[in-house]
PDB file of C-alpha atoms in Angstrom:
ATOM      1  CA  MET D   1    -105.237  84.646  83.860  1.00 87.00           C
ATOM      2  CA  LEU D   2    -101.491  84.885  84.371  1.00 94.00           C
ATOM      3  CA  LEU D   3    -100.528  81.501  83.000  1.00 95.00           C
ATOM      4  CA  GLU D   4    -103.116  81.023  80.365  1.00 97.00           C
ATOM      5  CA  GLY D   5    -102.118  78.364  77.910  1.00 96.00           C
ATOM      6  CA  LYS D   6     -98.790  77.714  79.483  1.00 97.00           C
ATOM      7  CA  LYS D   7     -97.488  74.252  79.847  1.00 98.00           C
ATOM      8  CA  LEU D   8     -95.541  73.461  83.067  1.00 98.00           C
ATOM      9  CA  LEU D   9     -93.605  70.390  84.402  1.00 98.00           C
ATOM     10  CA  VAL D  10     -93.726  70.329  88.263  1.00 98.00           C
ATOM     11  CA  THR D  11     -91.529  67.923  90.166  1.00 98.00           C
ATOM     12  CA  GLY D  12     -91.716  66.932  93.781  1.00 96.00           C
ATOM     13  CA  VAL D  13     -95.425  66.661  94.513  1.00 96.00           C
ATOM     14  CA  LEU D  14     -95.502  64.154  97.359  1.00 94.00           C
ATOM     15  CA  MET D  15     -98.052  65.729  99.763  1.00 94.00           C
ATOM     16  CA  ASP D  16    -100.762  68.292  99.545  1.00 94.00           C
ATOM     17  CA  SER D  17     -98.932  70.443 102.032  1.00 95.00           C
ATOM     18  CA  SER D  18     -95.741  70.719  99.822  1.00 94.00           C
ATOM     19  CA  ILE D  19     -94.794  73.918  98.010  1.00 95.00           C
ATOM     20  CA  ALA D  20     -94.730  71.942  94.822  1.00 97.00           C
ATOM     21  CA  PHE D  21     -98.289  70.990  95.251  1.00 97.00           C
ATOM     22  CA  HIS D  22     -99.397  74.578  95.885  1.00 97.00           C
ATOM     23  CA  VAL D  23     -97.319  75.786  92.818  1.00 97.00           C
ATOM     24  CA  ALA D  24     -99.137  73.118  90.736  1.00 98.00           C
ATOM     25  CA  ARG D  25    -102.538  74.230  92.187  1.00 98.00           C
ATOM     26  CA  LEU D  26    -101.967  77.975  91.590  1.00 98.00           C
ATOM     27  CA  ALA D  27    -100.636  77.407  88.168  1.00 98.00           C
ATOM     28  CA  GLN D  28    -103.725  75.521  87.208  1.00 98.00           C
ATOM     29  CA  GLU D  29    -105.915  78.224  88.742  1.00 98.00           C
ATOM     30  CA  GLN D  30    -104.006  80.716  86.677  1.00 98.00           C
ATOM     31  CA  GLY D  31    -104.633  78.693  83.406  1.00 98.00           C
ATOM     32  CA  ALA D  32    -101.675  76.526  83.062  1.00 98.00           C
ATOM     33  CA  GLU D  33    -101.711  72.904  81.916  1.00 98.00           C
ATOM     34  CA  VAL D  34     -99.630  70.942  84.443  1.00 98.00           C
ATOM     35  CA  VAL D  35     -97.597  67.606  84.207  1.00 98.00           C
ATOM     36  CA  LEU D  36     -96.288  66.148  87.322  1.00 98.00           C
ATOM     37  CA  THR D  37     -93.361  63.804  87.701  1.00 98.00           C
ATOM     38  CA  SER D  38     -92.620  60.978  90.274  1.00 97.00           C
ATOM     39  CA  PHE D  39     -90.870  57.633  90.269  1.00 96.00           C
ATOM     40  CA  GLY D  40     -90.894  54.163  91.574  1.00 94.00           C
ATOM     41  CA  ARG D  41     -93.166  53.546  94.574  1.00 94.00           C
ATOM     42  CA  MET D  42     -93.878  57.278  94.912  1.00 95.00           C
ATOM     43  CA  MET D  43     -95.743  57.264  91.622  1.00 96.00           C
ATOM     44  CA  LYS D  44     -98.816  55.935  93.581  1.00 96.00           C
ATOM     45  CA  ILE D  45     -98.529  58.581  96.175  1.00 96.00           C
ATOM     46  CA  THR D  46     -98.072  61.461  93.531  1.00 97.00           C
ATOM     47  CA  SER D  47    -101.052  60.186  91.501  1.00 97.00           C
ATOM     48  CA  ALA D  48    -103.266  60.167  94.659  1.00 97.00           C
ATOM     49  CA  ILE D  49    -102.159  63.661  95.571  1.00 97.00           C
ATOM     50  CA  ALA D  50    -102.641  64.850  92.011  1.00 98.00           C
ATOM     51  CA  ARG D  51    -106.370  64.111  92.271  1.00 97.00           C
ATOM     52  CA  ARG D  52    -106.544  66.871  94.919  1.00 97.00           C
ATOM     53  CA  LEU D  53    -105.640  69.453  92.352  1.00 98.00           C
ATOM     54  CA  PRO D  54    -108.385  71.404  90.571  1.00 97.00           C
ATOM     55  CA  THR D  55    -107.702  69.335  87.405  1.00 97.00           C
ATOM     56  CA  THR D  56    -105.984  65.998  87.751  1.00 98.00           C
ATOM     57  CA  PRO D  57    -102.743  66.211  85.802  1.00 98.00           C
ATOM     58  CA  PRO D  58    -100.776  63.423  84.227  1.00 98.00           C
ATOM     59  CA  VAL D  59     -97.924  62.009  86.339  1.00 98.00           C
ATOM     60  CA  ILE D  60     -94.877  60.878  84.363  1.00 98.00           C
ATOM     61  CA  GLU D  61     -91.957  58.706  85.495  1.00 98.00           C
ATOM     62  CA  LEU D  62     -88.828  60.652  86.258  1.00 98.00           C
ATOM     63  CA  ASP D  63     -86.078  59.471  88.533  1.00 97.00           C
ATOM     64  CA  VAL D  64     -83.489  62.283  88.270  1.00 97.00           C
ATOM     65  CA  THR D  65     -80.734  59.813  89.192  1.00 97.00           C
ATOM     66  CA  SER D  66     -81.678  57.734  86.197  1.00 98.00           C
ATOM     67  CA  GLU D  67     -79.962  58.509  82.886  1.00 98.00           C
ATOM     68  CA  GLU D  68     -82.747  56.358  81.147  1.00 98.00           C
ATOM     69  CA  ASP D  69     -85.578  58.362  82.613  1.00 98.00           C
ATOM     70  CA  LEU D  70     -83.732  61.674  81.895  1.00 98.00           C
ATOM     71  CA  ALA D  71     -83.390  60.539  78.304  1.00 98.00           C
ATOM     72  CA  ALA D  72     -86.989  59.622  78.004  1.00 98.00           C
ATOM     73  CA  LEU D  73     -88.262  62.913  79.571  1.00 98.00           C
ATOM     74  CA  PRO D  74     -88.934  64.634  76.244  1.00 98.00           C
ATOM     75  CA  ASP D  75     -91.013  61.807  74.851  1.00 98.00           C
ATOM     76  CA  ARG D  76     -92.959  61.372  78.073  1.00 98.00           C
ATOM     77  CA  VAL D  77     -93.739  65.119  78.184  1.00 98.00           C
ATOM     78  CA  LEU D  78     -94.798  65.060  74.585  1.00 98.00           C
ATOM     79  CA  GLU D  79     -97.331  62.461  75.213  1.00 98.00           C
ATOM     80  CA  HIS D  80     -99.339  65.110  77.227  1.00 98.00           C
ATOM     81  CA  VAL D  81     -98.357  68.469  76.070  1.00 98.00           C
ATOM     82  CA  PRO D  82     -96.709  69.846  72.802  1.00 97.00           C
ATOM     83  CA  HIS D  83     -93.929  71.679  74.575  1.00 98.00           C
ATOM     84  CA  LEU D  84     -92.949  73.179  77.910  1.00 98.00           C
ATOM     85  CA  ASP D  85     -93.038  76.803  78.979  1.00 98.00           C
ATOM     86  CA  GLY D  86     -91.646  76.206  82.327  1.00 98.00           C
ATOM     87  CA  VAL D  87     -90.120  73.512  84.691  1.00 98.00           C
ATOM     88  CA  VAL D  88     -90.365  73.655  88.478  1.00 98.00           C
ATOM     89  CA  HIS D  89     -87.622  71.708  90.262  1.00 98.00           C
ATOM     90  CA  SER D  90     -88.778  70.889  93.818  1.00 97.00           C
ATOM     91  CA  ILE D  91     -86.647  67.921  94.557  1.00 96.00           C
ATOM     92  CA  GLY D  92     -84.472  67.175  97.501  1.00 94.00           C
ATOM     93  CA  PHE D  93     -83.224  64.170  99.282  1.00 95.00           C
ATOM     94  CA  ALA D  94     -80.471  63.009 101.505  1.00 96.00           C
ATOM     95  CA  PRO D  95     -80.049  59.620 103.175  1.00 97.00           C
ATOM     96  CA  GLN D  96     -80.089  59.589 107.004  1.00 97.00           C
ATOM     97  CA  GLY D  97     -76.302  59.166 107.124  1.00 97.00           C
ATOM     98  CA  ALA D  98     -75.854  62.601 105.452  1.00 97.00           C
ATOM     99  CA  PHE D  99     -77.332  64.195 108.517  1.00 97.00           C
ATOM    100  CA  ASP D 100     -74.204  63.613 110.693  1.00 96.00           C
ATOM    101  CA  PHE D 101     -71.585  65.880 109.051  1.00 96.00           C
ATOM    102  CA  MET D 102     -68.460  64.392 110.561  1.00 96.00           C
ATOM    103  CA  THR D 103     -69.406  60.769 110.157  1.00 97.00           C
ATOM    104  CA  ALA D 104     -71.283  60.801 106.803  1.00 97.00           C
ATOM    105  CA  GLY D 105     -69.791  58.587 104.138  1.00 98.00           C
ATOM    106  CA  TRP D 106     -69.366  59.628 100.460  1.00 98.00           C
ATOM    107  CA  HIS D 107     -72.142  57.308  99.316  1.00 98.00           C
ATOM    108  CA  ASP D 108     -74.658  59.283 101.409  1.00 98.00           C
ATOM    109  CA  VAL D 109     -73.107  62.636 100.631  1.00 98.00           C
ATOM    110  CA  SER D 110     -72.996  61.938  96.871  1.00 98.00           C
ATOM    111  CA  THR D 111     -76.503  60.916  96.892  1.00 98.00           C
ATOM    112  CA  ALA D 112     -77.610  64.190  98.652  1.00 98.00           C
ATOM    113  CA  LEU D 113     -75.574  66.171  96.137  1.00 98.00           C
ATOM    114  CA  GLN D 114     -76.835  64.250  92.992  1.00 98.00           C
ATOM    115  CA  VAL D 115     -80.597  64.500  93.961  1.00 97.00           C
ATOM    116  CA  SER D 116     -80.579  67.861  95.607  1.00 96.00           C
ATOM    117  CA  ALA D 117     -78.214  69.843  93.433  1.00 97.00           C
ATOM    118  CA  TYR D 118     -76.949  68.091  90.289  1.00 98.00           C
ATOM    119  CA  SER D 119     -80.549  67.192  89.401  1.00 98.00           C
ATOM    120  CA  LEU D 120     -81.126  70.849  88.531  1.00 98.00           C
ATOM    121  CA  ALA D 121     -78.764  70.693  85.759  1.00 98.00           C
ATOM    122  CA  SER D 122     -79.657  67.223  84.651  1.00 98.00           C
ATOM    123  CA  LEU D 123     -83.346  68.100  84.649  1.00 98.00           C
ATOM    124  CA  THR D 124     -82.802  71.291  82.762  1.00 98.00           C
ATOM    125  CA  ARG D 125     -80.699  69.537  80.186  1.00 98.00           C
ATOM    126  CA  ALA D 126     -83.263  66.771  79.760  1.00 98.00           C
ATOM    127  CA  ALA D 127     -86.178  69.239  79.361  1.00 98.00           C
ATOM    128  CA  LEU D 128     -84.467  71.584  76.937  1.00 98.00           C
ATOM    129  CA  PRO D 129     -85.578  69.680  73.688  1.00 98.00           C
ATOM    130  CA  VAL D 130     -89.202  70.490  74.590  1.00 98.00           C
ATOM    131  CA  MET D 131     -88.764  73.929  76.076  1.00 97.00           C
ATOM    132  CA  GLY D 132     -90.104  76.628  73.886  1.00 89.00           C
ATOM    133  CA  PRO D 133     -88.677  80.174  73.392  1.00 91.00           C
ATOM    134  CA  GLY D 134     -88.978  82.240  76.620  1.00 94.00           C
ATOM    135  CA  SER D 135     -89.471  79.232  78.769  1.00 97.00           C
ATOM    136  CA  SER D 136     -88.065  79.163  82.352  1.00 97.00           C
ATOM    137  CA  VAL D 137     -86.715  76.799  85.038  1.00 97.00           C
ATOM    138  CA  VAL D 138     -87.575  77.566  88.581  1.00 97.00           C
ATOM    139  CA  GLY D 139     -85.963  75.834  91.592  1.00 96.00           C
ATOM    140  CA  LEU D 140     -86.960  75.780  95.109  1.00 92.00           C
ATOM    141  CA  THR D 141     -84.271  75.799  97.792  1.00 86.00           C
ATOM    142  CA  PHE D 142     -83.492  76.405 101.375  1.00 81.00           C
ATOM    143  CA  ASP D 143     -81.411  79.365 102.715  1.00 82.00           C
ATOM    144  CA  ALA D 144     -77.851  78.006 102.276  1.00 80.00           C
ATOM    145  CA  ARG D 145     -76.084  81.209 103.519  1.00 82.00           C
ATOM    146  CA  PHE D 146     -75.786  79.757 107.062  1.00 83.00           C
ATOM    147  CA  ALA D 147     -74.799  76.404 108.517  1.00 87.00           C
ATOM    148  CA  TRP D 148     -78.168  75.139 110.012  1.00 84.00           C
ATOM    149  CA  PRO D 149     -78.157  72.843 112.965  1.00 86.00           C
ATOM    150  CA  VAL D 150     -78.930  69.254 111.944  1.00 88.00           C
ATOM    151  CA  TYR D 151     -79.041  70.111 108.204  1.00 91.00           C
ATOM    152  CA  ASP D 152     -75.496  68.979 107.789  1.00 96.00           C
ATOM    153  CA  TRP D 153     -74.741  67.620 104.119  1.00 96.00           C
ATOM    154  CA  MET D 154     -78.161  68.751 102.969  1.00 95.00           C
ATOM    155  CA  GLY D 155     -77.026  72.302 103.649  1.00 95.00           C
ATOM    156  CA  VAL D 156     -73.933  71.714 101.518  1.00 96.00           C
ATOM    157  CA  ALA D 157     -76.184  70.332  98.864  1.00 96.00           C
ATOM    158  CA  LYS D 158     -78.434  73.322  98.903  1.00 94.00           C
ATOM    159  CA  ALA D 159     -75.555  75.672  98.659  1.00 95.00           C
ATOM    160  CA  ALA D 160     -74.369  73.585  95.499  1.00 96.00           C
ATOM    161  CA  PHE D 161     -77.971  73.846  94.207  1.00 96.00           C
ATOM    162  CA  GLU D 162     -77.980  77.692  94.505  1.00 95.00           C
ATOM    163  CA  SER D 163     -74.432  77.722  92.715  1.00 95.00           C
ATOM    164  CA  THR D 164     -75.793  75.351  89.998  1.00 97.00           C
ATOM    165  CA  SER D 165     -78.648  77.775  89.415  1.00 96.00           C
ATOM    166  CA  ARG D 166     -76.214  80.651  88.910  1.00 95.00           C
ATOM    167  CA  TYR D 167     -74.052  78.527  86.443  1.00 96.00           C
ATOM    168  CA  LEU D 168     -77.189  77.526  84.482  1.00 95.00           C
ATOM    169  CA  ALA D 169     -78.183  81.100  84.189  1.00 92.00           C
TER     170      ALA D 169
END
């Protein structure tokens, strides 16, 4: 099996049709031990969806906009696995106001940028203490080479995400 014995942290599992869900499923099928993240009222949803995986993984609290959650991430991970071999970043969010490019206010735009781009760096920084040699961070994004109709500030956030990935590398 390709991932036998590997320990992975997977973010963004909210539906069984999501890419993150299928990443977690395939990772388990290939021998990985998976830990999921969620936060707030979404914890209940993620925990329910987690039961649809081949093996029900633990779900730990992580709001990528919370410095407290980011600081607690290593301890929360270590409650379930001794280290991480990989992190899957599948997080994106923008308030409705960010989907009108010309009228969006900074609060909505900054939320989209923090959750959808900056979180790649903050999650990586938070996970580093429990990542072993040769471990990896993988991020899922949307093609930001073009200005997509109605994607507005989320498109800008995805372009920032791609740039963040290059800077982290």
